[in-house]
PDB file of C-alpha atoms in Angstrom:
ATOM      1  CA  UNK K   1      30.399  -7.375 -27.811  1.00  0.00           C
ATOM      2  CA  UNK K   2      28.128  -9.075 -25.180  1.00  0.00           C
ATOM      3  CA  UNK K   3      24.681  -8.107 -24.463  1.00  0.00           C
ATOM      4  CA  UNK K   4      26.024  -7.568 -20.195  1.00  0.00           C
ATOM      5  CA  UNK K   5      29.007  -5.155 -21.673  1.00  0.00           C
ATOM      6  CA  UNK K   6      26.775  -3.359 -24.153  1.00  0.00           C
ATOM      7  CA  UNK K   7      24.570  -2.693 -21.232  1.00  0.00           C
ATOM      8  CA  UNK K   8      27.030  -1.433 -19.422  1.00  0.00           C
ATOM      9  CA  UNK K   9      28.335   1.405 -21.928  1.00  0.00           C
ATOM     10  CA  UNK K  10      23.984   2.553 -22.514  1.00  0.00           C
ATOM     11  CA  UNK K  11      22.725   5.449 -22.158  1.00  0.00           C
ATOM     12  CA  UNK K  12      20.860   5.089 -19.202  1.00  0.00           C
ATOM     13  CA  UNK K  13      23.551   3.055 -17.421  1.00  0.00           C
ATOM     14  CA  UNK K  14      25.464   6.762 -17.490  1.00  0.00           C
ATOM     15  CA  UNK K  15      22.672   8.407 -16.597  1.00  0.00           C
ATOM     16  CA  UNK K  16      21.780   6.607 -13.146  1.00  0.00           C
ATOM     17  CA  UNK K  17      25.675   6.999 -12.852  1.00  0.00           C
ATOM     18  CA  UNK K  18      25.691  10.390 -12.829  1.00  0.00           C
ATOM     19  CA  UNK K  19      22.210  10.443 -10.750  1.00  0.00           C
ATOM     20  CA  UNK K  20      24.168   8.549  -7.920  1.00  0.00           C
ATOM     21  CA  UNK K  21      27.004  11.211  -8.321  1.00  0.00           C
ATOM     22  CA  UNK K  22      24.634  13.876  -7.997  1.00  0.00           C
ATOM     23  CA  UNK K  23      23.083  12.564  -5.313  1.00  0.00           C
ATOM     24  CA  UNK K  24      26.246  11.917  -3.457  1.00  0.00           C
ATOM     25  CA  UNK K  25      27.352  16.072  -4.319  1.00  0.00           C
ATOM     26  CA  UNK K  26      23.998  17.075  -3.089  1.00  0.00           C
ATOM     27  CA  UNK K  27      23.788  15.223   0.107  1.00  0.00           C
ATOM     28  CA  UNK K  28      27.203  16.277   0.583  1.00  0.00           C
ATOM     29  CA  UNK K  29      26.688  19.885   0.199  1.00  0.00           C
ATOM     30  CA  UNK K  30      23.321  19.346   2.529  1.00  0.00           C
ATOM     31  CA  UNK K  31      25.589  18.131   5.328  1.00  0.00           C
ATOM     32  CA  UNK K  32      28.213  20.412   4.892  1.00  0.00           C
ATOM     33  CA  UNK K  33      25.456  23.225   5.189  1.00  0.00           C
ATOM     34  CA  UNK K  34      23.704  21.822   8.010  1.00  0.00           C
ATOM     35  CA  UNK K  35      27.350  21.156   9.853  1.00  0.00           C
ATOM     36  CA  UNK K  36      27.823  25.032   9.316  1.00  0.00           C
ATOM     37  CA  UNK K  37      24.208  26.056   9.977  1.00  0.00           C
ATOM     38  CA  UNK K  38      22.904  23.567  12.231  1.00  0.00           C
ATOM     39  CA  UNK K  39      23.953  21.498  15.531  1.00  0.00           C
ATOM     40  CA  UNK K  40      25.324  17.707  15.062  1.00  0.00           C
ATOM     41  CA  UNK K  41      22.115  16.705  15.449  1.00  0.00           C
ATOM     42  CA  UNK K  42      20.993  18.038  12.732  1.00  0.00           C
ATOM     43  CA  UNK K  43      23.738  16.943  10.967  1.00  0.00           C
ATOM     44  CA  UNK K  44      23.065  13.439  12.008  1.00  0.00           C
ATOM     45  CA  UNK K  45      19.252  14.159  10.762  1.00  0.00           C
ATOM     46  CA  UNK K  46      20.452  14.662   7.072  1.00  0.00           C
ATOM     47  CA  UNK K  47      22.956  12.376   6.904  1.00  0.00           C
ATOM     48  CA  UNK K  48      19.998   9.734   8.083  1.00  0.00           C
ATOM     49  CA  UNK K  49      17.447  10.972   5.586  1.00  0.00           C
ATOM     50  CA  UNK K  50      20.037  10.720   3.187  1.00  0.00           C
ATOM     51  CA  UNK K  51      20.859   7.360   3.937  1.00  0.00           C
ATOM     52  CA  UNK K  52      17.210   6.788   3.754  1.00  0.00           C
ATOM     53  CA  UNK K  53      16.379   8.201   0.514  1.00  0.00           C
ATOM     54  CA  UNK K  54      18.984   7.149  -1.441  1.00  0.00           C
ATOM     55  CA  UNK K  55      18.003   3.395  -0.179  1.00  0.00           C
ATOM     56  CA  UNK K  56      15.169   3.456  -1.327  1.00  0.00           C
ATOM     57  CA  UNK K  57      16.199   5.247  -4.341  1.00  0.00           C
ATOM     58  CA  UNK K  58      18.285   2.242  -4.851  1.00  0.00           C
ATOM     59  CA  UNK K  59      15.239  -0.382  -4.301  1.00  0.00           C
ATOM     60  CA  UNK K  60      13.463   1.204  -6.302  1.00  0.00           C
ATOM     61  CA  UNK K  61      16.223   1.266  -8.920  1.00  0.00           C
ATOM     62  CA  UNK K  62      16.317  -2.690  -8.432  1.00  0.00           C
ATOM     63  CA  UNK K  63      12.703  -2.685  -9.228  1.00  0.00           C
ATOM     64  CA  UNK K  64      12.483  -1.358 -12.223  1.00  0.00           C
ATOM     65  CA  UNK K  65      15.522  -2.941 -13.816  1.00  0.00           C
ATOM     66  CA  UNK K  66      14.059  -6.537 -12.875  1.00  0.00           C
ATOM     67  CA  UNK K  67      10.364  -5.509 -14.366  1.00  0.00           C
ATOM     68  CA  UNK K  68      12.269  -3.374 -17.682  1.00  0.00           C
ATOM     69  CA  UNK K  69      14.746  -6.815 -18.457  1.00  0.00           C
ATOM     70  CA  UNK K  70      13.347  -7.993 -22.240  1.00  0.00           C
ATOM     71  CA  UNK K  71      12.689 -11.706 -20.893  1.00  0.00           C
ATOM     72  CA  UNK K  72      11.111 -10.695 -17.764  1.00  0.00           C
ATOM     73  CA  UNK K  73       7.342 -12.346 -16.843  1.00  0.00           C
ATOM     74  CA  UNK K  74       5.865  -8.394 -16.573  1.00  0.00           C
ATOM     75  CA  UNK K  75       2.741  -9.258 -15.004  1.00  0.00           C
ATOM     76  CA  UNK K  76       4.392 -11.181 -12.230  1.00  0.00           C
ATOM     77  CA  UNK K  77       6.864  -8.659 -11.893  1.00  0.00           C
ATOM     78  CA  UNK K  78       4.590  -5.520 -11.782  1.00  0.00           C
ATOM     79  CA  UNK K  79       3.187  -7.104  -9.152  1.00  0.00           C
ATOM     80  CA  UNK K  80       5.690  -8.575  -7.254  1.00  0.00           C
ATOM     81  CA  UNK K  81       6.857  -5.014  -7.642  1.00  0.00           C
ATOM     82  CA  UNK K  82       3.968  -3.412  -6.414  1.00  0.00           C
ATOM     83  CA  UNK K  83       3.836  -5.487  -2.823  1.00  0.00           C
ATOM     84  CA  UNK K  84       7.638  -4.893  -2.648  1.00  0.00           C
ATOM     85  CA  UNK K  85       6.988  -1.311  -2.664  1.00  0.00           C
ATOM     86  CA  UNK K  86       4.167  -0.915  -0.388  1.00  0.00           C
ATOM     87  CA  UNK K  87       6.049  -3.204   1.795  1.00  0.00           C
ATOM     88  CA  UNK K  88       8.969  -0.849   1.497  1.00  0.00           C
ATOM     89  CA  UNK K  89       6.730   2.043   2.312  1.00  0.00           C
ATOM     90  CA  UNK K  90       5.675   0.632   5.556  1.00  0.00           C
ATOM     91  CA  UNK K  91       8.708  -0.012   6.859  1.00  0.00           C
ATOM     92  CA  UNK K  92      10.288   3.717   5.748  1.00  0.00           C
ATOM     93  CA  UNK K  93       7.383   5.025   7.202  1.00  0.00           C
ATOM     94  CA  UNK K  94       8.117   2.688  10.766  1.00  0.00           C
ATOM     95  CA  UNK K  95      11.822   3.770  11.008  1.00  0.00           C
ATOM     96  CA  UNK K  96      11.104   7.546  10.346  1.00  0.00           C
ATOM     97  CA  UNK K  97       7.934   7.328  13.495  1.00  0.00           C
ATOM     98  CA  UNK K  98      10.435   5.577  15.188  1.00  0.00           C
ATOM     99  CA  UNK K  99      12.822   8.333  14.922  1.00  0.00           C
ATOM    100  CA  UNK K 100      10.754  10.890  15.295  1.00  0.00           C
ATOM    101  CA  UNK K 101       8.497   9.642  18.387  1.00  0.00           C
ATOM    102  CA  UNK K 102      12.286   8.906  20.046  1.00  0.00           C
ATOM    103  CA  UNK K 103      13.635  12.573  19.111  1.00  0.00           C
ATOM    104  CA  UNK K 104      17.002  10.867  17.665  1.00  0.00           C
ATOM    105  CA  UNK K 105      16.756  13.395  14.835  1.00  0.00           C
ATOM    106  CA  UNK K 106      15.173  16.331  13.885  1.00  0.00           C
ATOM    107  CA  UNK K 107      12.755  16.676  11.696  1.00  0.00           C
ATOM    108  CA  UNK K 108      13.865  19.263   9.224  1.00  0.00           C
ATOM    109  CA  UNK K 109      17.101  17.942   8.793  1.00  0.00           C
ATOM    110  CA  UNK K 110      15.442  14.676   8.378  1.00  0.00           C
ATOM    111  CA  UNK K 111      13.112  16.165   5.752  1.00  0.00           C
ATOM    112  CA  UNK K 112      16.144  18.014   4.177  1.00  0.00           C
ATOM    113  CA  UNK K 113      18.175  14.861   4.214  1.00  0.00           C
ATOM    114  CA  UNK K 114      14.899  12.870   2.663  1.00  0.00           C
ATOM    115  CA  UNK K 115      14.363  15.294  -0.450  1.00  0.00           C
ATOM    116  CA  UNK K 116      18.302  14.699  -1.378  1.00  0.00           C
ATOM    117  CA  UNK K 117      16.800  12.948  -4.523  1.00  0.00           C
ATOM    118  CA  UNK K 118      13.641  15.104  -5.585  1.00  0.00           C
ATOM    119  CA  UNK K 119      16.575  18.097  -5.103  1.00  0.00           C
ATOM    120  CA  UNK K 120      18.871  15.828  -7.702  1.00  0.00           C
ATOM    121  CA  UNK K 121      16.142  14.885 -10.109  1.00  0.00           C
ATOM    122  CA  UNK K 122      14.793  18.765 -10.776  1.00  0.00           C
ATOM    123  CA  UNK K 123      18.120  20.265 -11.185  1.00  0.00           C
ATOM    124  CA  UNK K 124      18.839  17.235 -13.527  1.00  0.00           C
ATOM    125  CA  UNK K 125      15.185  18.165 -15.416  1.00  0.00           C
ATOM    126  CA  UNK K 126      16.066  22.027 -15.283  1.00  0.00           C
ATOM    127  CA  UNK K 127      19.514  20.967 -16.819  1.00  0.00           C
ATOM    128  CA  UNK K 128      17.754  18.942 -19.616  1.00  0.00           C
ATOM    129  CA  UNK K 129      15.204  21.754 -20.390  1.00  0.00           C
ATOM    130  CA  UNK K 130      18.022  24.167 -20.230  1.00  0.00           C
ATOM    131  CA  UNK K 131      20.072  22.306 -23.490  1.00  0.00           C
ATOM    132  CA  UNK K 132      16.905  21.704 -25.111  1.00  0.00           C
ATOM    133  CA  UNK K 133      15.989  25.612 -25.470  1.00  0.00           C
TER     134      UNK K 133
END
C-alpha cells in the first residue's frame, strides 16, 4: 500500500472528514434557523459568515498539512505560515468592515454564521470527553 493511500484511510484524514460534515450540518441547521427566525438578510448574513469561516478553516487546514508533511523545511514553513496567516487575517478582517460599513449583512447573523466552526469543534470536544468518562 502507498504512503498517498495509507494517508488517505488515517485517522485524522476521517476526522477532518467528519469536521467538514459537521460543519456543513451545523451551518445548515444555522440557516435553516435564521430562515425561520430571521429575515433573508439575515439569512444571507450566516450563509456569508459561513462561507467565511469555513474558508479560512480550510486555509488554515492547508497550512498545517504543508508545515506537518515528514520532509517539509519546518522553519521555512512555520514561517511562511505565519505571514500567510496574518496576511489572511487582514484581508478577513477587510471583507467583514467592508460588509459591515456597507450594511450588506447583519451583524449577528454574520457573527452566528462566523462561529459555525468554534460551534463544530466544542460539540466535537464535548463528544470526545463524553466517551472518555
Amino acid at each position: 500500500m502507498s504512503r498517498k493511500v495509507a494517508a488517505l484511510n488515517s485517522k485524522e484524514t476521517q476526522f477532518v472528514k467528519g469536521l467538514w460534515v459537521s460543519n456543513a450540518i451545523v451551518l445548515g441547521l444555522l440557516l435553516g434557523g435564521s430562515f425561520i427566525f430571521g429575515s433573508p438578510k439575515a439569512a444571507f448574513s450566516v450563509i456569508v459568515g459561513g462561507a467565511i469561516a469555513l474558508a479560512n478553516f480550510r486555509l488554515m487546514q492547508v497550512a498545517m498539512a504543508r508545515i506537518l508533511t515528514p520532509n517539509a523545511k519546518k522553519v521555512l514553513a512555520m514561517g511562511a505560515t505565519l505571514i500567510l496567516y496574518y496576511l489572511r487575517f487582514g484581508i478577513t478582517m477587510a471583507v467583514l468592515a467592508f460588509l459591515l460599513s456597507r450594511q450588506m449583512v447583519e451583524p449577528f447573523g454574520l457573527l452566528l454564521g462566523l462561529s459555525v466552526v468554534v460551534i463544530t469543534m466544542i460539540t466535537y470536544g464535548l463528544i470526545s470527553v463524553r466517551k472518555l468518562g
